[in-house]
Amino acid sequence: MSIENEKDLEGLRKIGKIVAEAREAILKAVRPGITTAELDEIGGSILNKYGAKSAPQVEYNFPGYTCISVNHVVAHGIPDRTVLQEGDYVNVDVSAVLDGYYCDTGASIVVGREAMNTKDDLCRCAEESLYLALEKVKAGGKLNQIGRAVQNEAKKRGFTVIKNLTGHGIGRKLHEEPDHICNYYDKSDTRLLKEGWVLAVETFISTGAEYIDEGSDGWAYITPDKSLVAQYEHTVVVTKDKPIILTAI
């Protein structure tokens, strides 16, 4: 999607605030003893309060309002009776639609405070590399500089990036052009960013694996070696200067 008028921008800002509120409410509720289904209900209640619909449910009939992934499950984890334990790694991914406009956001967290170790470092790297990548989001810039920024930061901090999960265009649908906003530098990608584009930029930073596999339930993506992956994501609008971050609090 490319923003054409003020109505488009306001519609995106509205749904962006809703998914950000849901994301933060779920993250705040993460603690030992809570189930991923209970977390999902928190997110769903916020979407319902504003009349928004879960994008995965609308577009793919996903069995949950949100995707909540635990430990070596990287993405698209189905909320269920899984009870979180101290030290578990959790990713929360919230996408929704309101009045025909979509936004997508995500964040990763470690359960409890005992695990002040590699898991926390991984989450910080995923978040900080996202903001470094967003510094490259400017009209006329090369799209592949987003991936270069993420990959450079991950490598500097001793991590790798997942190469077969990427960011994407968004706006009128959950997934639009430009597709495959990679987390690594692809010199063959000559696409230039255009003013008004709406992008879901998401980092996938790994402790080991560079590629993910499909899980047995037909939804979840997992690492084949049980390494951990942190994801952070914002939906943004490309401008001539700094991007507008629609899903920031």
PDB file of C-alpha atoms in Angstrom:
ATOM      1  CA  MET A   1       0.000   0.000   0.000  1.00  0.00           C
ATOM      2  CA  SER A   2       1.037   3.555  -0.644  1.00  0.00           C
ATOM      3  CA  ILE A   3      -0.691   6.286   1.354  1.00  0.00           C
ATOM      4  CA  GLU A   4      -2.754   8.480  -0.936  1.00  0.00           C
ATOM      5  CA  ASN A   5      -4.426  10.914   1.467  1.00  0.00           C
ATOM      6  CA  GLU A   6      -4.868  11.963   5.081  1.00  0.00           C
ATOM      7  CA  LYS A   7      -7.696   9.460   5.543  1.00  0.00           C
ATOM      8  CA  ASP A   8      -5.299   6.607   4.801  1.00  0.00           C
ATOM      9  CA  LEU A   9      -2.782   7.886   7.326  1.00  0.00           C
ATOM     10  CA  GLU A  10      -5.363   8.412  10.050  1.00  0.00           C
ATOM     11  CA  GLY A  11      -6.839   4.962   9.462  1.00  0.00           C
ATOM     12  CA  LEU A  12      -3.406   3.382   9.788  1.00  0.00           C
ATOM     13  CA  ARG A  13      -2.564   5.423  12.886  1.00  0.00           C
ATOM     14  CA  LYS A  14      -5.771   4.218  14.524  1.00  0.00           C
ATOM     15  CA  ILE A  15      -5.185   0.512  13.987  1.00  0.00           C
ATOM     16  CA  GLY A  16      -1.482   0.969  14.760  1.00  0.00           C
ATOM     17  CA  LYS A  17      -2.302   2.284  18.226  1.00  0.00           C
ATOM     18  CA  ILE A  18      -4.694  -0.597  18.837  1.00  0.00           C
ATOM     19  CA  VAL A  19      -2.226  -3.371  18.002  1.00  0.00           C
ATOM     20  CA  ALA A  20       0.480  -1.573  19.984  1.00  0.00           C
ATOM     21  CA  GLU A  21      -1.802  -1.411  23.010  1.00  0.00           C
ATOM     22  CA  ALA A  22      -2.581  -5.109  22.665  1.00  0.00           C
ATOM     23  CA  ARG A  23       1.124  -5.968  22.311  1.00  0.00           C
ATOM     24  CA  GLU A  24       2.065  -4.049  25.431  1.00  0.00           C
ATOM     25  CA  ALA A  25      -0.809  -5.469  27.486  1.00  0.00           C
ATOM     26  CA  ILE A  26       0.242  -9.007  26.629  1.00  0.00           C
ATOM     27  CA  LEU A  27       3.909  -8.329  27.380  1.00  0.00           C
ATOM     28  CA  LYS A  28       2.973  -6.795  30.743  1.00  0.00           C
ATOM     29  CA  ALA A  29       0.977  -9.925  31.627  1.00  0.00           C
ATOM     30  CA  VAL A  30       3.804 -12.375  30.837  1.00  0.00           C
ATOM     31  CA  ARG A  31       4.773 -14.198  34.047  1.00  0.00           C
ATOM     32  CA  PRO A  32       5.428 -17.730  35.291  1.00  0.00           C
ATOM     33  CA  GLY A  33       2.190 -19.699  35.579  1.00  0.00           C
ATOM     34  CA  ILE A  34       0.130 -17.955  32.920  1.00  0.00           C
ATOM     35  CA  THR A  35      -0.879 -19.834  29.772  1.00  0.00           C
ATOM     36  CA  THR A  36      -0.407 -18.605  26.231  1.00  0.00           C
ATOM     37  CA  ALA A  37      -4.181 -18.906  25.746  1.00  0.00           C
ATOM     38  CA  GLU A  38      -4.734 -16.505  28.638  1.00  0.00           C
ATOM     39  CA  LEU A  39      -2.296 -14.064  27.068  1.00  0.00           C
ATOM     40  CA  ASP A  40      -4.125 -14.365  23.761  1.00  0.00           C
ATOM     41  CA  GLU A  41      -7.431 -13.520  25.444  1.00  0.00           C
ATOM     42  CA  ILE A  42      -5.874 -10.311  26.787  1.00  0.00           C
ATOM     43  CA  GLY A  43      -4.897  -9.300  23.279  1.00  0.00           C
ATOM     44  CA  GLY A  44      -8.247 -10.341  21.845  1.00  0.00           C
ATOM     45  CA  SER A  45     -10.177  -8.328  24.418  1.00  0.00           C
ATOM     46  CA  ILE A  46      -8.331  -5.162  23.392  1.00  0.00           C
ATOM     47  CA  LEU A  47      -8.981  -5.757  19.709  1.00  0.00           C
ATOM     48  CA  ASN A  48     -12.648  -6.403  20.438  1.00  0.00           C
ATOM     49  CA  LYS A  49     -12.912  -3.267  22.591  1.00  0.00           C
ATOM     50  CA  TYR A  50     -12.081  -1.113  19.577  1.00  0.00           C
ATOM     51  CA  GLY A  51     -13.970  -3.184  17.025  1.00  0.00           C
ATOM     52  CA  ALA A  52     -10.767  -4.408  15.350  1.00  0.00           C
ATOM     53  CA  LYS A  53     -10.437  -7.907  13.930  1.00  0.00           C
ATOM     54  CA  SER A  54      -7.471 -10.262  14.234  1.00  0.00           C
ATOM     55  CA  ALA A  55      -5.703 -10.243  10.859  1.00  0.00           C
ATOM     56  CA  PRO A  56      -4.565 -13.898  11.052  1.00  0.00           C
ATOM     57  CA  GLN A  57      -8.141 -14.936  11.809  1.00  0.00           C
ATOM     58  CA  VAL A  58      -9.604 -12.826   9.001  1.00  0.00           C
ATOM     59  CA  GLU A  59      -7.085 -13.809   6.344  1.00  0.00           C
ATOM     60  CA  TYR A  60      -6.020 -17.328   7.342  1.00  0.00           C
ATOM     61  CA  ASN A  61      -8.562 -18.611   9.890  1.00  0.00           C
ATOM     62  CA  PHE A  62      -5.767 -18.797  12.470  1.00  0.00           C
ATOM     63  CA  PRO A  63      -6.842 -20.472  15.761  1.00  0.00           C
ATOM     64  CA  GLY A  64      -6.097 -17.471  17.990  1.00  0.00           C
ATOM     65  CA  TYR A  65      -6.347 -13.699  18.094  1.00  0.00           C
ATOM     66  CA  THR A  66      -2.569 -13.354  18.230  1.00  0.00           C
ATOM     67  CA  CYS A  67       0.509 -15.474  17.586  1.00  0.00           C
ATOM     68  CA  ILE A  68       2.361 -16.389  20.781  1.00  0.00           C
ATOM     69  CA  SER A  69       5.514 -18.430  20.308  1.00  0.00           C
ATOM     70  CA  VAL A  70       7.542 -20.036  23.094  1.00  0.00           C
ATOM     71  CA  ASN A  71      11.218 -21.044  23.148  1.00  0.00           C
ATOM     72  CA  HIS A  72      12.313 -22.687  19.857  1.00  0.00           C
ATOM     73  CA  VAL A  73       8.977 -21.865  18.195  1.00  0.00           C
ATOM     74  CA  VAL A  74       9.948 -18.806  16.157  1.00  0.00           C
ATOM     75  CA  ALA A  75       6.618 -17.523  14.838  1.00  0.00           C
ATOM     76  CA  HIS A  76       2.931 -18.354  14.330  1.00  0.00           C
ATOM     77  CA  GLY A  77       2.706 -20.187  17.643  1.00  0.00           C
ATOM     78  CA  ILE A  78      -0.896 -21.173  18.466  1.00  0.00           C
ATOM     79  CA  PRO A  79      -2.095 -19.931  21.879  1.00  0.00           C
ATOM     80  CA  ASP A  80      -3.001 -22.948  23.997  1.00  0.00           C
ATOM     81  CA  ARG A  81      -2.706 -24.407  27.513  1.00  0.00           C
ATOM     82  CA  THR A  82       1.079 -24.105  27.553  1.00  0.00           C
ATOM     83  CA  VAL A  83       2.056 -22.765  30.985  1.00  0.00           C
ATOM     84  CA  LEU A  84       4.958 -20.323  30.939  1.00  0.00           C
ATOM     85  CA  GLN A  85       7.924 -21.122  33.147  1.00  0.00           C
ATOM     86  CA  GLU A  86      10.654 -18.941  34.594  1.00  0.00           C
ATOM     87  CA  GLY A  87      13.274 -18.397  31.910  1.00  0.00           C
ATOM     88  CA  ASP A  88      11.009 -19.236  28.952  1.00  0.00           C
ATOM     89  CA  TYR A  89      11.431 -17.100  25.879  1.00  0.00           C
ATOM     90  CA  VAL A  90       8.178 -15.679  24.464  1.00  0.00           C
ATOM     91  CA  ASN A  91       7.382 -13.843  21.241  1.00  0.00           C
ATOM     92  CA  VAL A  92       4.139 -11.902  20.894  1.00  0.00           C
ATOM     93  CA  ASP A  93       2.940 -10.972  17.396  1.00  0.00           C
ATOM     94  CA  VAL A  94      -0.228  -8.889  16.987  1.00  0.00           C
ATOM     95  CA  SER A  95      -1.774  -7.906  13.664  1.00  0.00           C
ATOM     96  CA  ALA A  96      -5.273  -6.602  13.105  1.00  0.00           C
ATOM     97  CA  VAL A  97      -7.583  -4.760  10.732  1.00  0.00           C
ATOM     98  CA  LEU A  98     -10.014  -1.899  11.303  1.00  0.00           C
ATOM     99  CA  ASP A  99     -11.974  -0.053   8.636  1.00  0.00           C
ATOM    100  CA  GLY A 100      -9.946  -1.764   5.909  1.00  0.00           C
ATOM    101  CA  TYR A 101      -6.516  -0.837   7.307  1.00  0.00           C
ATOM    102  CA  TYR A 102      -3.968  -3.334   8.658  1.00  0.00           C
ATOM    103  CA  CYS A 103      -1.030  -2.987  11.043  1.00  0.00           C
ATOM    104  CA  ASP A 104       1.387  -5.595  12.392  1.00  0.00           C
ATOM    105  CA  THR A 105       3.715  -5.517  15.391  1.00  0.00           C
ATOM    106  CA  GLY A 106       5.696  -7.878  17.594  1.00  0.00           C
ATOM    107  CA  ALA A 107       8.134  -8.110  20.484  1.00  0.00           C
ATOM    108  CA  SER A 108      10.038 -10.736  22.439  1.00  0.00           C
ATOM    109  CA  ILE A 109      10.521 -11.140  26.190  1.00  0.00           C
ATOM    110  CA  VAL A 110      12.040 -13.536  28.718  1.00  0.00           C
ATOM    111  CA  VAL A 111       9.736 -14.814  31.476  1.00  0.00           C
ATOM    112  CA  GLY A 112      10.767 -13.730  34.974  1.00  0.00           C
ATOM    113  CA  ARG A 113      13.992 -12.093  36.020  1.00  0.00           C
ATOM    114  CA  GLU A 114      16.293 -15.053  36.688  1.00  0.00           C
ATOM    115  CA  ALA A 115      17.290 -15.462  33.062  1.00  0.00           C
ATOM    116  CA  MET A 116      19.533 -12.406  32.721  1.00  0.00           C
ATOM    117  CA  ASN A 117      21.672 -14.127  30.156  1.00  0.00           C
ATOM    118  CA  THR A 118      21.863 -14.806  26.423  1.00  0.00           C
ATOM    119  CA  LYS A 119      18.085 -14.707  26.065  1.00  0.00           C
ATOM    120  CA  ASP A 120      17.967 -11.107  27.263  1.00  0.00           C
ATOM    121  CA  ASP A 121      20.915 -10.193  25.049  1.00  0.00           C
ATOM    122  CA  LEU A 122      19.108 -11.749  22.095  1.00  0.00           C
ATOM    123  CA  CYS A 123      15.937  -9.741  22.710  1.00  0.00           C
ATOM    124  CA  ARG A 124      17.881  -6.509  23.072  1.00  0.00           C
ATOM    125  CA  CYS A 125      19.743  -7.186  19.831  1.00  0.00           C
ATOM    126  CA  ALA A 126      16.514  -7.843  17.958  1.00  0.00           C
ATOM    127  CA  GLU A 127      14.957  -4.633  19.242  1.00  0.00           C
ATOM    128  CA  GLU A 128      17.996  -2.426  18.754  1.00  0.00           C
ATOM    129  CA  SER A 129      18.714  -3.799  15.279  1.00  0.00           C
ATOM    130  CA  LEU A 130      15.127  -2.948  14.317  1.00  0.00           C
ATOM    131  CA  TYR A 131      15.674   0.703  15.170  1.00  0.00           C
ATOM    132  CA  LEU A 132      18.988   0.719  13.326  1.00  0.00           C
ATOM    133  CA  ALA A 133      17.159  -0.700  10.317  1.00  0.00           C
ATOM    134  CA  LEU A 134      14.462   1.965  10.546  1.00  0.00           C
ATOM    135  CA  GLU A 135      17.177   4.607  10.213  1.00  0.00           C
ATOM    136  CA  LYS A 136      17.580   3.298   6.641  1.00  0.00           C
ATOM    137  CA  VAL A 137      13.882   3.681   5.831  1.00  0.00           C
ATOM    138  CA  LYS A 138      13.763   6.841   3.746  1.00  0.00           C
ATOM    139  CA  ALA A 139      12.277   7.619   0.335  1.00  0.00           C
ATOM    140  CA  GLY A 140      14.854   7.006  -2.389  1.00  0.00           C
ATOM    141  CA  GLY A 141      16.975   4.728  -0.223  1.00  0.00           C
ATOM    142  CA  LYS A 142      17.781   1.146  -1.121  1.00  0.00           C
ATOM    143  CA  LEU A 143      15.494  -1.410   0.457  1.00  0.00           C
ATOM    144  CA  ASN A 144      18.407  -3.826   0.934  1.00  0.00           C
ATOM    145  CA  GLN A 145      20.048  -1.429   3.408  1.00  0.00           C
ATOM    146  CA  ILE A 146      17.411  -2.477   5.928  1.00  0.00           C
ATOM    147  CA  GLY A 147      18.762  -6.022   5.883  1.00  0.00           C
ATOM    148  CA  ARG A 148      22.358  -4.831   5.897  1.00  0.00           C
ATOM    149  CA  ALA A 149      21.789  -2.868   9.111  1.00  0.00           C
ATOM    150  CA  VAL A 150      20.150  -5.840  10.836  1.00  0.00           C
ATOM    151  CA  GLN A 151      22.767  -8.363   9.728  1.00  0.00           C
ATOM    152  CA  ASN A 152      25.690  -6.120  10.707  1.00  0.00           C
ATOM    153  CA  GLU A 153      24.323  -5.570  14.213  1.00  0.00           C
ATOM    154  CA  ALA A 154      23.572  -9.262  14.740  1.00  0.00           C
ATOM    155  CA  LYS A 155      27.045 -10.290  13.590  1.00  0.00           C
ATOM    156  CA  LYS A 156      28.702  -7.671  15.793  1.00  0.00           C
ATOM    157  CA  ARG A 157      26.916  -9.099  18.826  1.00  0.00           C
ATOM    158  CA  GLY A 158      27.605 -12.755  18.062  1.00  0.00           C
ATOM    159  CA  PHE A 159      24.217 -13.708  16.628  1.00  0.00           C
ATOM    160  CA  THR A 160      22.878 -14.703  13.202  1.00  0.00           C
ATOM    161  CA  VAL A 161      19.742 -13.756  11.260  1.00  0.00           C
ATOM    162  CA  ILE A 162      16.940 -15.949   9.968  1.00  0.00           C
ATOM    163  CA  LYS A 163      17.007 -15.822   6.185  1.00  0.00           C
ATOM    164  CA  ASN A 164      13.653 -17.351   5.292  1.00  0.00           C
ATOM    165  CA  LEU A 165      11.442 -15.107   7.427  1.00  0.00           C
ATOM    166  CA  THR A 166      11.139 -11.495   6.339  1.00  0.00           C
ATOM    167  CA  GLY A 167       9.278  -8.234   6.683  1.00  0.00           C
ATOM    168  CA  HIS A 168       6.688  -7.212   4.097  1.00  0.00           C
ATOM    169  CA  GLY A 169       4.442  -4.533   2.732  1.00  0.00           C
ATOM    170  CA  ILE A 170       1.124  -4.031   4.521  1.00  0.00           C
ATOM    171  CA  GLY A 171      -1.839  -1.668   4.599  1.00  0.00           C
ATOM    172  CA  ARG A 172      -4.909  -2.838   2.712  1.00  0.00           C
ATOM    173  CA  LYS A 173      -3.998  -6.468   3.344  1.00  0.00           C
ATOM    174  CA  LEU A 174      -1.771  -8.186   5.883  1.00  0.00           C
ATOM    175  CA  HIS A 175       0.862  -9.038   3.271  1.00  0.00           C
ATOM    176  CA  GLU A 176       1.464  -6.816   0.265  1.00  0.00           C
ATOM    177  CA  GLU A 177       4.266  -5.577  -1.955  1.00  0.00           C
ATOM    178  CA  PRO A 178       7.095  -5.064  -1.387  1.00  0.00           C
ATOM    179  CA  ASP A 179       7.504  -8.645  -0.220  1.00  0.00           C
ATOM    180  CA  HIS A 180      10.633 -10.139   1.322  1.00  0.00           C
ATOM    181  CA  ILE A 181      12.177  -7.288   3.287  1.00  0.00           C
ATOM    182  CA  CYS A 182      15.176  -9.388   4.267  1.00  0.00           C
ATOM    183  CA  ASN A 183      17.241  -9.308   7.454  1.00  0.00           C
ATOM    184  CA  TYR A 184      20.464  -9.735   5.487  1.00  0.00           C
ATOM    185  CA  TYR A 185      22.172  -7.821   2.708  1.00  0.00           C
ATOM    186  CA  ASP A 186      21.157  -8.941  -0.770  1.00  0.00           C
ATOM    187  CA  LYS A 187      23.204  -7.020  -3.315  1.00  0.00           C
ATOM    188  CA  SER A 188      20.931  -8.206  -6.134  1.00  0.00           C
ATOM    189  CA  ASP A 189      17.946  -6.426  -4.583  1.00  0.00           C
ATOM    190  CA  THR A 190      17.895  -3.039  -6.325  1.00  0.00           C
ATOM    191  CA  ARG A 191      14.484  -1.872  -5.144  1.00  0.00           C
ATOM    192  CA  LEU A 192      14.214   1.718  -3.903  1.00  0.00           C
ATOM    193  CA  LEU A 193      11.927   2.854  -1.124  1.00  0.00           C
ATOM    194  CA  LYS A 194       9.070   5.119  -2.181  1.00  0.00           C
ATOM    195  CA  GLU A 195       7.423   7.871  -0.177  1.00  0.00           C
ATOM    196  CA  GLY A 196       4.107   6.720   1.265  1.00  0.00           C
ATOM    197  CA  TRP A 197       4.901   3.008   1.266  1.00  0.00           C
ATOM    198  CA  VAL A 198       3.620   1.134   4.313  1.00  0.00           C
ATOM    199  CA  LEU A 199       6.017  -1.513   5.578  1.00  0.00           C
ATOM    200  CA  ALA A 200       6.076  -4.098   8.347  1.00  0.00           C
ATOM    201  CA  VAL A 201       9.773  -4.201   9.217  1.00  0.00           C
ATOM    202  CA  GLU A 202      10.646  -7.138  11.452  1.00  0.00           C
ATOM    203  CA  THR A 203      13.916  -8.541  12.690  1.00  0.00           C
ATOM    204  CA  PHE A 204      14.564 -12.234  13.348  1.00  0.00           C
ATOM    205  CA  ILE A 205      17.794 -12.644  15.338  1.00  0.00           C
ATOM    206  CA  SER A 206      19.026 -16.158  16.138  1.00  0.00           C
ATOM    207  CA  THR A 207      21.401 -17.840  18.555  1.00  0.00           C
ATOM    208  CA  GLY A 208      22.304 -20.359  15.858  1.00  0.00           C
ATOM    209  CA  ALA A 209      19.963 -21.386  13.060  1.00  0.00           C
ATOM    210  CA  GLU A 210      19.799 -19.354   9.850  1.00  0.00           C
ATOM    211  CA  TYR A 211      16.698 -21.095   8.504  1.00  0.00           C
ATOM    212  CA  ILE A 212      13.450 -22.227  10.101  1.00  0.00           C
ATOM    213  CA  ASP A 213      11.263 -25.255   9.427  1.00  0.00           C
ATOM    214  CA  GLU A 214       7.506 -25.748   9.537  1.00  0.00           C
ATOM    215  CA  GLY A 215       6.218 -27.357  12.714  1.00  0.00           C
ATOM    216  CA  SER A 216       3.941 -30.390  12.849  1.00  0.00           C
ATOM    217  CA  ASP A 217       0.764 -28.399  13.577  1.00  0.00           C
ATOM    218  CA  GLY A 218       0.792 -26.721  10.151  1.00  0.00           C
ATOM    219  CA  TRP A 219       1.144 -23.223  11.608  1.00  0.00           C
ATOM    220  CA  ALA A 220       4.207 -22.777  13.779  1.00  0.00           C
ATOM    221  CA  TYR A 221       7.724 -22.155  12.486  1.00  0.00           C
ATOM    222  CA  ILE A 222      10.508 -23.765  14.508  1.00  0.00           C
ATOM    223  CA  THR A 223      14.282 -23.895  14.550  1.00  0.00           C
ATOM    224  CA  PRO A 224      15.637 -27.339  13.596  1.00  0.00           C
ATOM    225  CA  ASP A 225      18.335 -27.211  16.286  1.00  0.00           C
ATOM    226  CA  LYS A 226      16.125 -25.667  19.026  1.00  0.00           C
ATOM    227  CA  SER A 227      18.100 -22.440  18.920  1.00  0.00           C
ATOM    228  CA  LEU A 228      16.236 -19.314  19.985  1.00  0.00           C
ATOM    229  CA  VAL A 229      15.055 -16.486  17.757  1.00  0.00           C
ATOM    230  CA  ALA A 230      13.939 -13.028  18.871  1.00  0.00           C
ATOM    231  CA  GLN A 231      11.570 -10.957  16.745  1.00  0.00           C
ATOM    232  CA  TYR A 232      10.715  -7.270  16.930  1.00  0.00           C
ATOM    233  CA  GLU A 233       8.398  -5.570  14.477  1.00  0.00           C
ATOM    234  CA  HIS A 234       6.901  -2.181  13.709  1.00  0.00           C
ATOM    235  CA  THR A 235       4.621  -1.002  10.938  1.00  0.00           C
ATOM    236  CA  VAL A 236       5.966   2.211   9.443  1.00  0.00           C
ATOM    237  CA  VAL A 237       5.288   4.725   6.689  1.00  0.00           C
ATOM    238  CA  VAL A 238       8.142   5.771   4.399  1.00  0.00           C
ATOM    239  CA  THR A 239       8.717   9.540   4.218  1.00  0.00           C
ATOM    240  CA  LYS A 240      11.448  11.793   2.849  1.00  0.00           C
ATOM    241  CA  ASP A 241      12.903  11.878   6.368  1.00  0.00           C
ATOM    242  CA  LYS A 242      12.387   9.579   9.356  1.00  0.00           C
ATOM    243  CA  PRO A 243       9.666   6.946   8.980  1.00  0.00           C
ATOM    244  CA  ILE A 244       6.369   7.326  10.798  1.00  0.00           C
ATOM    245  CA  ILE A 245       6.226   4.446  13.301  1.00  0.00           C
ATOM    246  CA  LEU A 246       2.537   3.552  13.474  1.00  0.00           C
ATOM    247  CA  THR A 247       2.880   0.877  16.167  1.00  0.00           C
ATOM    248  CA  ALA A 248       4.973   2.775  18.713  1.00  0.00           C
ATOM    249  CA  ILE A 249       3.604   3.601  22.174  1.00  0.00           C
TER     250      ILE A 249
END
